[in-house]
Amino acid sequence: MKLPTPIPRWRVLFVCVIAFVPASVRADVLTFEKDVRPILKAYCLDCHGSGEKVAGKLDLRLKRFIEQGGSNGPALVVKDPVKSLIIERMKSGEMPPTEKKVPPAQIAIIEQWIANGATINRPEPEKLPPGIDITPEDRAYWFYQPLQRPTVPTTAAHPIDAFIVAKLREKNLDLSAEADKRTLIRRATFDLSGLPPTPEEVAAFVADSSSDAYEKLLDRLLASPRYGERWGRHWLDVAGYADSDGDGTTDTVRPYAWKYRDYVIRAMNSDKPFNQFIIEQLAGDELVPAPWKNLTAEQIDQLAATGFLRMAPDPTTSNGDTAPLANQVVGDTLRIVSTSLLGLSVGCAQCHDHRYDPIPQVDYFRFRAVFEPALDPANWRRSNQRHVSLYTDADRAKSDAINAEVQKLQGEYNIKQSKFMDAALEKELLKHPEHQRVPLREAYKTPADKRNPEQKKLLELHPSVNLNPGVLYQYDAAAADELKRDQASIAAKQALRPIEDFVAVTNETPGSLPKTHLFYRGDYRAPKQVITPGDLTIAAPDGARFEIPEKDPKLATSGRRLAYARHLTSGKHPLVGRVLANRIWLQHFGRGIVDTPGEFGLLGVRPTHPALLDFLAVELAERGWSLKSMHKLIMTSRVYRQSSVMTPNTTDRDNQFYSRFPLRRLEAEAIRDHILSVSGLLDDKAFGPPIPIVEDFVGQVIAQNDSPRRSIYLQVRRTKPVSLLSAFDAAGTAVNCDRRISSTAAPQSLMLMNSDFVLKNAELFAKRLREQKPTLTEQISLAWSIAYQRPISPEESAAVTKFLEKQTAHHADAKTPNPDFHALVNLCQQLMCSNEFLYVD
Amino acid sequence: MNTRREFLTRSGFGVGGIALAHLLQQDGLLAAPSKPGENLPMDLKAKVPHFAPKAKAMISLFMHGGPSHVDLFDPKPELTKHNGQDYGGQVHYSFVNRASKKLFGSPWKFEKRGQCGTEISELLPNIGSIADDICVVRSMHTGHNGHEVSIRYFHGGIAGVTGRPTMGSWIVYGLGSESQNLPAYMVLSDPGGHPVDGTHNWSSGFMPPLYQGTVLRAQEPRILNLDAPLNLRGPIQRENLELLGELNRRHLASHPGEADLETRIASYELASRMQSAAKDALDVSKESDRVHKMYGLDQPETREYGTRCLIARRLIERGVRFVQLFLGGQPWDTHENIRSGLPAICRRTDRPSAALVMDLKQRGLLDTTIVHWGGEIGRLPVSEGELTDKSGRDHNGQGFSIWLAGGGIKGGMTYGTTDEVGHKAEDNVVTPNDFQATLLYLLGIDHQKLVYHSNGREQKIADGRPARVVQEILR
């Protein structure tokens, strides 16, 4: 998939108007607060309530106000929809005057409400402060409820099973039988490492009849360094990881982005508590005291962690620090933070109060104010202006000493060189008549632009006098050689200087504490009142919004991000805990409990198992934010261990209720790594600068020199996604990727059938089989255990034998040398193309 | 559901097609109409339409960014007359900060074209020359100024909402494919990159990926990995695919009913047939010089878009159901410098677009192929910012123009009007839902009856919103 040449984003209107259909038929009594206000909020309150002034003096925020009416008189006549102006205006299409009209079904709700007597839930206040308030109905939405440990149903011993089985029973369904051991080890190994188990690992697990064999398997997988490469990649999706700025077609490489990637992998492998992981990503710079010199490995990690806040594409790199572009980067960064941690489309409130969720516009700017000191468009620093040198004092001293030596050597060299040149010139002049020597010497020594016409002519007539250091060897080979040796020793000396390494850091500009303004209609050119930092109002009980001081007196920095990160990870934050727990579940089962993992608000999908989600969120905090402990909790459940085979005639075809384990296609990286692993080529070297990507002669983007490193180590260029990975739905890098899709399209098939990458690995796989086993039968059976992690069946064996015979004959017909080997290669390739290879059951 | 039946129908156009078709006919399953509460068979076999169709296929030239209708298709003498004066009416801006009330008369002349006399701008001389074949709809209305919001309305049926199948997906779901060798729904991408809203433009949303658009690259090779290496072609590849089919069928037998596995089996079969068919379809060198010239392949400015228009025709000839051309980089989004920006994109697309209609007509394909030309919005009659030589126009979803041709559309007419300055659609307003209902109707589909059940919900393209077949523009 090709990335679009980024277009100026301000041209793509920031409109978040999205159709929203509330339950149209309600059995209970319609009330203003529950049924009518949400419709008015979506369609009318922008003009009739949210601002300081209301259009036509008509305020629609309270039933009382509607009844009172505006310039055109009362808008509501209780029990008489026909006489109610509000209905008339909506029906005639006169109101709202612009954009979309109120759908008939929703007008009908308001009509019905009026006809029934315009019921209100509670007495309305005398006065309202300006703006759209957050009502008890808004607050009643499930996502904003305080996080509490739910009662675990008694339907099963394992708490996760208990929640799932309780729901299954309601639907007259049950869990499927437990999957066999081979399926389990394959499933768990791909899940935790993104790679297949080896035949030996499968054999050992199948043979292990101890009662804790499965737990031991999980422990082994969780302890493997491959784990961080798998689960780190999940987090990189959400962070929008890329090794380039995405500044148009230039797409400047970010030379140190990979340190953030390595930080993430290390954090996963060491099971860094997730709260700490979040704090470091949001505010690692505030944890490391200035000045940043002689940093420890841990401090470098904490600084690298802040790369999270600089993952958004940044067009300012090659397009100038213009305000619209810098503001766009800030907006994208806030989007990454909000979709990854808050699960709300906070960005919709950039221009106006969120039309559906209770996020007033001022909350968006509170959120922005947390980050403004570090991401300040008025004091913008591009990616390459945020590199912090990792030179230690010792490095610098050593480097300075070497520089002095080099300088000395270079001086000696220069003297020697001019001596040699003079000697060569004199020698050459001797070849010329005596009377010419002086003028020739003078002409030569006169700088070229100062020579008079005679001198120029003279030199033209005697070109051999035009010596320069580059041709000295033609005049005095020994001298030239000596200079060359001297040059080499200077270079060798220079090479002794410690290489200056950098880490990309998101930090504040010392001494600067910018004010955050609310932008009228989201336009940075229309700043309004100053807003102070804080959390979303809805994330705390009424009146208890978390406010952040503008400056923490105890810190050199403002301390805003640190305070915010600690607040988010207190274990009580209703949004963060659920969002993270949902992500963990999503990766294990391919589907979140909330299936829109970046949007838990009204525009998202409701949770299928809300109590289970709360349970997991509470567990996460109580287990010391240990991801590995959560994996174990989830993977030891029967829900995880059940078979993926669909029960005939099941009523749960879409597996909405988890009546079977979901069958899933491997993700892009896992497909590539699986192929490399089977061919035996996989290089499991970890960490370090990314493997550059290149285009081959037809324009496929591949790893340089066909590098067999794991896919997570391939460079992520926004404009040049690796062809194989993007064909299989690798994470998009336009901003970040909430959740991968899993598509099936003919180009994927062509990729597996015909690409050089697959053909080459198929050949290596065949070689590997031949090297390891002497007979064809053994080779085939080894192929099955490597590629499918199971023994071959007699039917398959027969079919394959026939296949190999036919292919060998075809290759022989074509006069291909080693026809039987090529037939085996053909077999290996078909295994790599097959569904059993590409899917985990 | 009976899994055997499902398996057979879903993989039914593949290996051993004849035997399978025979089996299916015995079962009475071929193109079985959907029962209430059930989806159509999830395959690409040709389906029986709801009624006799006028069109079999559609080519959509999607003009991302919002072509300026008041400068192209909707002449406004009043606007010209009052150029520079303040507009008295209400304007719906996108960029409020640059809002201006200064009326901005079109800098270009309009001329009556063809026998019908439809007025078309001098910027589009070639489209003007096919005036008698096209119906200009001047009263389009999305009600939303935003690009994505309106694009999603046109593609998916609901303004601003993603996750829904595009019109191409609905058409292919409802009608299947006429081609056994090419994807039924193809997207020709722009060398300037993906259009705004990226892959949502051809997503199958809640439908299986079988119905998503297959994207052709903007450069050669338009399909990567189309060819097997020389030593693997012919019988060797046949044997390979046969073995692969067998492996996959065995695997499916142990996981019956998994739609994704079945779709992937079908995708291999399609891929192998595509190898020769697509090569042939994409090879425009087989066309005569006359055709090359007609599409502007001989001119640097029109070569790229002309080649894609020509490929679109070649795909339709080969039974592809729905082809859509996209533009990257928002060339019609003329916020500023409309005097230079608009002529440039017109020069790039005018000749190829007109050639496509003429060519289809000459080949007798226009009667059964709908051609659509249009963007997601239009532009305001007032200037964006101050009115100067460098002015442009802001977004306008309240009223704008598109044109349609062929496939049962009445040529040589205009339909609907905007107000005197071209801001709002006034008479015979057409929404994207009306547009969808009308095109599906021409293809033989009643949009109300084309239903897809997703997670217990009955889904339709217009999602129950008002959607009218615009009979007045049909032949």
GROMACS .gro file of C-alpha atoms in nm, chain A residues 1-5 7 9-19 21 97-100 104 520-521 523 525-526 644-646 648-650 653-654 656 660-665 698-701 723 728-729 741-756 759 784 788 793 795-796 799-800 803 806-807 810-811 814 816 822 826-827 829-839 841, chain B residues 1 3 6 10 90 92 94-98 141 143-149 158-161 183 190-196 199 209-210 212 214-215 217 219-221 223-229 231-232 235-237 239-244 246-248 250-251 254-258 260-265 267-268 270-272 274-275 329-330 333-336 384 395 398 454-456 463 465:
model
  192
    1MET     CA    1   0.000   0.000   0.000
    2LYS     CA    2   0.133   0.339  -0.092
    3LEU     CA    3   0.118   0.619   0.152
    4PRO     CA    4  -0.039   0.935   0.021
    5THR     CA    5   0.182   1.230  -0.036
    7ILE     CA    6  -0.146   1.705   0.177
    9ARG     CA    7  -0.399   1.878   0.660
   10TRP     CA    8  -0.570   2.208   0.720
   11ARG     CA    9  -0.738   2.155   0.391
   12VAL     CA   10  -0.904   1.847   0.521
   13LEU     CA   11  -1.170   1.998   0.729
   14PHE     CA   12  -1.172   1.923   1.097
   15VAL     CA   13  -1.533   1.829   1.101
   16CYS     CA   14  -1.639   1.550   1.324
   17VAL     CA   15  -2.007   1.547   1.246
   18ILE     CA   16  -2.105   1.190   1.247
   19ALA     CA   17  -2.447   1.044   1.225
   21VAL     CA   18  -2.866   0.703   1.596
   97PRO     CA   19  -3.011   2.592   0.879
   98THR     CA   20  -2.695   2.425   0.760
   99GLU     CA   21  -2.530   2.090   0.740
  100LYS     CA   22  -2.741   1.791   0.814
  104PRO     CA   23  -3.736   1.209   1.095
  520TYR     CA   24  -1.205   2.965   1.849
  521ARG     CA   25  -1.339   2.697   1.613
  523ASP     CA   26  -0.828   2.784   1.454
  525ARG     CA   27  -0.516   3.213   1.451
  526ALA     CA   28  -0.811   3.285   1.674
  644SER     CA   29  -1.130  -2.302   1.738
  645VAL     CA   30  -1.346  -2.543   1.542
  646MET     CA   31  -1.696  -2.412   1.485
  648PRO     CA   32  -2.208  -2.728   1.339
  649ASN     CA   33  -2.526  -2.521   1.339
  650THR     CA   34  -2.401  -2.296   1.615
  653ARG     CA   35  -2.132  -1.805   1.397
  654ASP     CA   36  -1.960  -1.470   1.437
  656GLN     CA   37  -1.959  -1.289   1.942
  660ARG     CA   38  -1.477  -2.106   2.034
  661PHE     CA   39  -1.128  -1.967   2.005
  662PRO     CA   40  -1.114  -1.732   1.708
  663LEU     CA   41  -0.922  -1.857   1.408
  664ARG     CA   42  -0.695  -1.576   1.291
  665ARG     CA   43  -0.459  -1.496   1.011
  698VAL     CA   44   1.028  -0.358  -1.018
  699GLY     CA   45   0.960  -0.120  -0.734
  700GLN     CA   46   0.891  -0.364  -0.453
  701VAL     CA   47   1.012  -0.230  -0.124
  723SER     CA   48   0.567  -0.438   0.016
  728PHE     CA   49  -0.072  -0.811   0.473
  729ASP     CA   50  -0.210  -0.504   0.646
  741ILE     CA   51  -0.742  -0.513   0.980
  742SER     CA   52  -0.704  -0.852   0.824
  743SER     CA   53  -0.783  -0.838   0.455
  744THR     CA   54  -0.784  -1.108   0.192
  745ALA     CA   55  -0.699  -0.996  -0.156
  746ALA     CA   56  -0.550  -1.139  -0.472
  747PRO     CA   57  -0.228  -0.931  -0.448
  748GLN     CA   58  -0.146  -1.119  -0.126
  749SER     CA   59  -0.178  -1.446  -0.313
  750LEU     CA   60   0.042  -1.318  -0.593
  751MET     CA   61   0.298  -1.208  -0.336
  752LEU     CA   62   0.317  -1.558  -0.193
  753MET     CA   63   0.305  -1.731  -0.532
  754ASN     CA   64   0.561  -1.524  -0.718
  755SER     CA   65   0.769  -1.293  -0.503
  756ASP     CA   66   1.145  -1.339  -0.493
  759LEU     CA   67   1.076  -1.829  -0.374
  784TRP     CA   68   0.529  -3.091   0.793
  788TYR     CA   69   0.270  -2.703   1.036
  793SER     CA   70  -0.121  -3.772   0.742
  795GLU     CA   71  -0.342  -3.912   0.264
  796GLU     CA   72  -0.127  -3.602   0.252
  799ALA     CA   73  -0.078  -3.669  -0.248
  800VAL     CA   74   0.263  -3.516  -0.196
  803PHE     CA   75   0.292  -3.420  -0.668
  806LYS     CA   76   0.485  -3.500  -1.150
  807GLN     CA   77   0.686  -3.187  -1.076
  810HIS     CA   78   0.808  -3.139  -1.554
  811HIS     CA   79   1.140  -3.000  -1.438
  814ALA     CA   80   1.239  -2.840  -1.905
  816THR     CA   81   1.629  -2.805  -1.527
  822HIS     CA   82   1.321  -2.822  -0.761
  826ASN     CA   83   0.780  -2.633  -0.516
  827LEU     CA   84   0.636  -2.832  -0.228
  829GLN     CA   85   0.657  -2.301  -0.137
  830GLN     CA   86   0.304  -2.441  -0.138
  831LEU     CA   87   0.335  -2.505   0.233
  832MET     CA   88   0.426  -2.140   0.285
  833CYS     CA   89   0.129  -2.027   0.076
  834SER     CA   90  -0.121  -2.250   0.249
  835ASN     CA   91  -0.388  -2.144   0.493
  836GLU     CA   92  -0.258  -2.377   0.762
  837PHE     CA   93   0.069  -2.185   0.749
  838LEU     CA   94  -0.092  -1.843   0.748
  839TYR     CA   95  -0.355  -1.897   1.015
  841ASP     CA   96  -0.623  -2.197   1.510
  842MET     CA   97  -2.625  -2.296   0.780
  844THR     CA   98  -2.155  -2.585   0.556
  847GLU     CA   99  -2.154  -2.268   0.185
  851ARG     CA  100  -1.816  -1.964  -0.183
  931GLN     CA  101  -2.603   3.322   0.437
  933HIS     CA  102  -2.179   2.800   0.497
  935SER     CA  103  -1.550   2.561   0.619
  936PHE     CA  104  -1.273   2.802   0.695
  937VAL     CA  105  -1.456   3.056   0.900
  938ASN     CA  106  -1.133   3.234   0.972
  939ARG     CA  107  -1.097   3.311   0.602
  982HIS     CA  108  -2.609   1.826  -0.195
  984GLY     CA  109  -2.496   1.925   0.346
  985HIS     CA  110  -2.141   1.880   0.474
  986ASN     CA  111  -1.844   2.087   0.372
  987GLY     CA  112  -1.576   1.847   0.490
  988HIS     CA  113  -1.394   1.625   0.244
  989GLU     CA  114  -1.395   1.300   0.438
  990VAL     CA  115  -1.746   1.350   0.566
  999ILE     CA  116  -2.372   0.782   0.564
 1000ALA     CA  117  -2.192   1.112   0.601
 1001GLY     CA  118  -1.875   1.086   0.805
 1002VAL     CA  119  -1.910   0.722   0.900
 1024PRO     CA  120  -1.135  -0.875  -0.958
 1031ASP     CA  121  -0.291   0.809  -0.862
 1032PRO     CA  122   0.085   0.857  -0.889
 1033GLY     CA  123   0.040   1.140  -0.640
 1034GLY     CA  124  -0.052   0.888  -0.372
 1035HIS     CA  125  -0.366   0.767  -0.204
 1036PRO     CA  126  -0.663   1.001  -0.206
 1037VAL     CA  127  -0.785   1.172   0.107
 1040THR     CA  128  -0.814   0.295   0.206
 1050PRO     CA  129  -1.278  -0.861   0.217
 1051LEU     CA  130  -1.396  -1.046  -0.091
 1053GLN     CA  131  -1.313  -0.473  -0.124
 1055THR     CA  132  -0.835  -0.426  -0.561
 1056VAL     CA  133  -0.594  -0.138  -0.601
 1058ARG     CA  134  -0.046   0.065  -0.864
 1060GLN     CA  135   0.313   0.285  -1.210
 1061GLU     CA  136   0.420  -0.026  -1.394
 1062PRO     CA  137   0.407  -0.294  -1.280
 1064ILE     CA  138   0.017  -0.537  -1.008
 1065LEU     CA  139   0.320  -0.662  -0.819
 1066ASN     CA  140   0.430  -1.022  -0.859
 1067LEU     CA  141   0.189  -1.080  -1.141
 1068ASP     CA  142   0.426  -1.314  -1.320
 1069ALA     CA  143   0.573  -1.635  -1.198
 1070PRO     CA  144   0.942  -1.669  -1.282
 1072ASN     CA  145   1.088  -2.168  -1.486
 1073LEU     CA  146   0.769  -2.196  -1.284
 1076PRO     CA  147   0.234  -2.706  -1.596
 1077ILE     CA  148   0.456  -2.650  -1.294
 1078GLN     CA  149   0.246  -2.365  -1.168
 1080GLU     CA  150   0.052  -2.849  -1.030
 1081ASN     CA  151   0.158  -2.609  -0.756
 1082LEU     CA  152  -0.185  -2.455  -0.740
 1083GLU     CA  153  -0.353  -2.789  -0.745
 1084LEU     CA  154  -0.152  -2.906  -0.450
 1085LEU     CA  155  -0.215  -2.580  -0.270
 1087GLU     CA  156  -0.578  -2.965  -0.189
 1088LEU     CA  157  -0.387  -2.857   0.121
 1089ASN     CA  158  -0.630  -2.573   0.173
 1091ARG     CA  159  -0.813  -3.036   0.382
 1092HIS     CA  160  -0.746  -2.752   0.621
 1095SER     CA  161  -1.107  -2.929   0.973
 1096HIS     CA  162  -1.238  -2.573   1.018
 1097PRO     CA  163  -1.569  -2.580   0.839
 1098GLY     CA  164  -1.760  -2.261   0.794
 1099GLU     CA  165  -1.467  -2.021   0.834
 1101ASP     CA  166  -1.192  -1.615   0.576
 1102LEU     CA  167  -1.033  -1.945   0.479
 1103GLU     CA  168  -1.276  -1.986   0.194
 1104THR     CA  169  -1.214  -1.636   0.072
 1105ARG     CA  170  -0.842  -1.697   0.069
 1106ILE     CA  171  -0.885  -2.013  -0.134
 1108SER     CA  172  -0.822  -1.542  -0.385
 1109TYR     CA  173  -0.552  -1.786  -0.500
 1111LEU     CA  174  -0.839  -1.552  -0.886
 1112ALA     CA  175  -0.471  -1.463  -0.859
 1113SER     CA  176  -0.369  -1.743  -1.089
 1115MET     CA  177  -0.532  -1.283  -1.315
 1116GLN     CA  178  -0.182  -1.359  -1.425
 1170GLY     CA  179  -0.314   1.536  -0.346
 1171GLN     CA  180  -0.656   1.704  -0.374
 1174ASP     CA  181  -0.928   2.163  -0.368
 1175THR     CA  182  -0.867   2.514  -0.497
 1176HIS     CA  183  -0.864   2.721  -0.180
 1177GLU     CA  184  -0.625   2.968  -0.335
 1225GLU     CA  185  -1.187   3.257   0.027
 1236HIS     CA  186  -1.567   2.410   0.031
 1239GLN     CA  187  -2.469   2.272  -0.009
 1295SER     CA  188  -2.398  -0.792   0.992
 1296ASN     CA  189  -2.390  -0.886   1.357
 1297GLY     CA  190  -2.763  -0.915   1.378
 1304ASP     CA  191  -2.925   0.281   0.595
 1306ARG     CA  192  -3.244   0.728   0.497
   0.00000   0.00000   0.00000
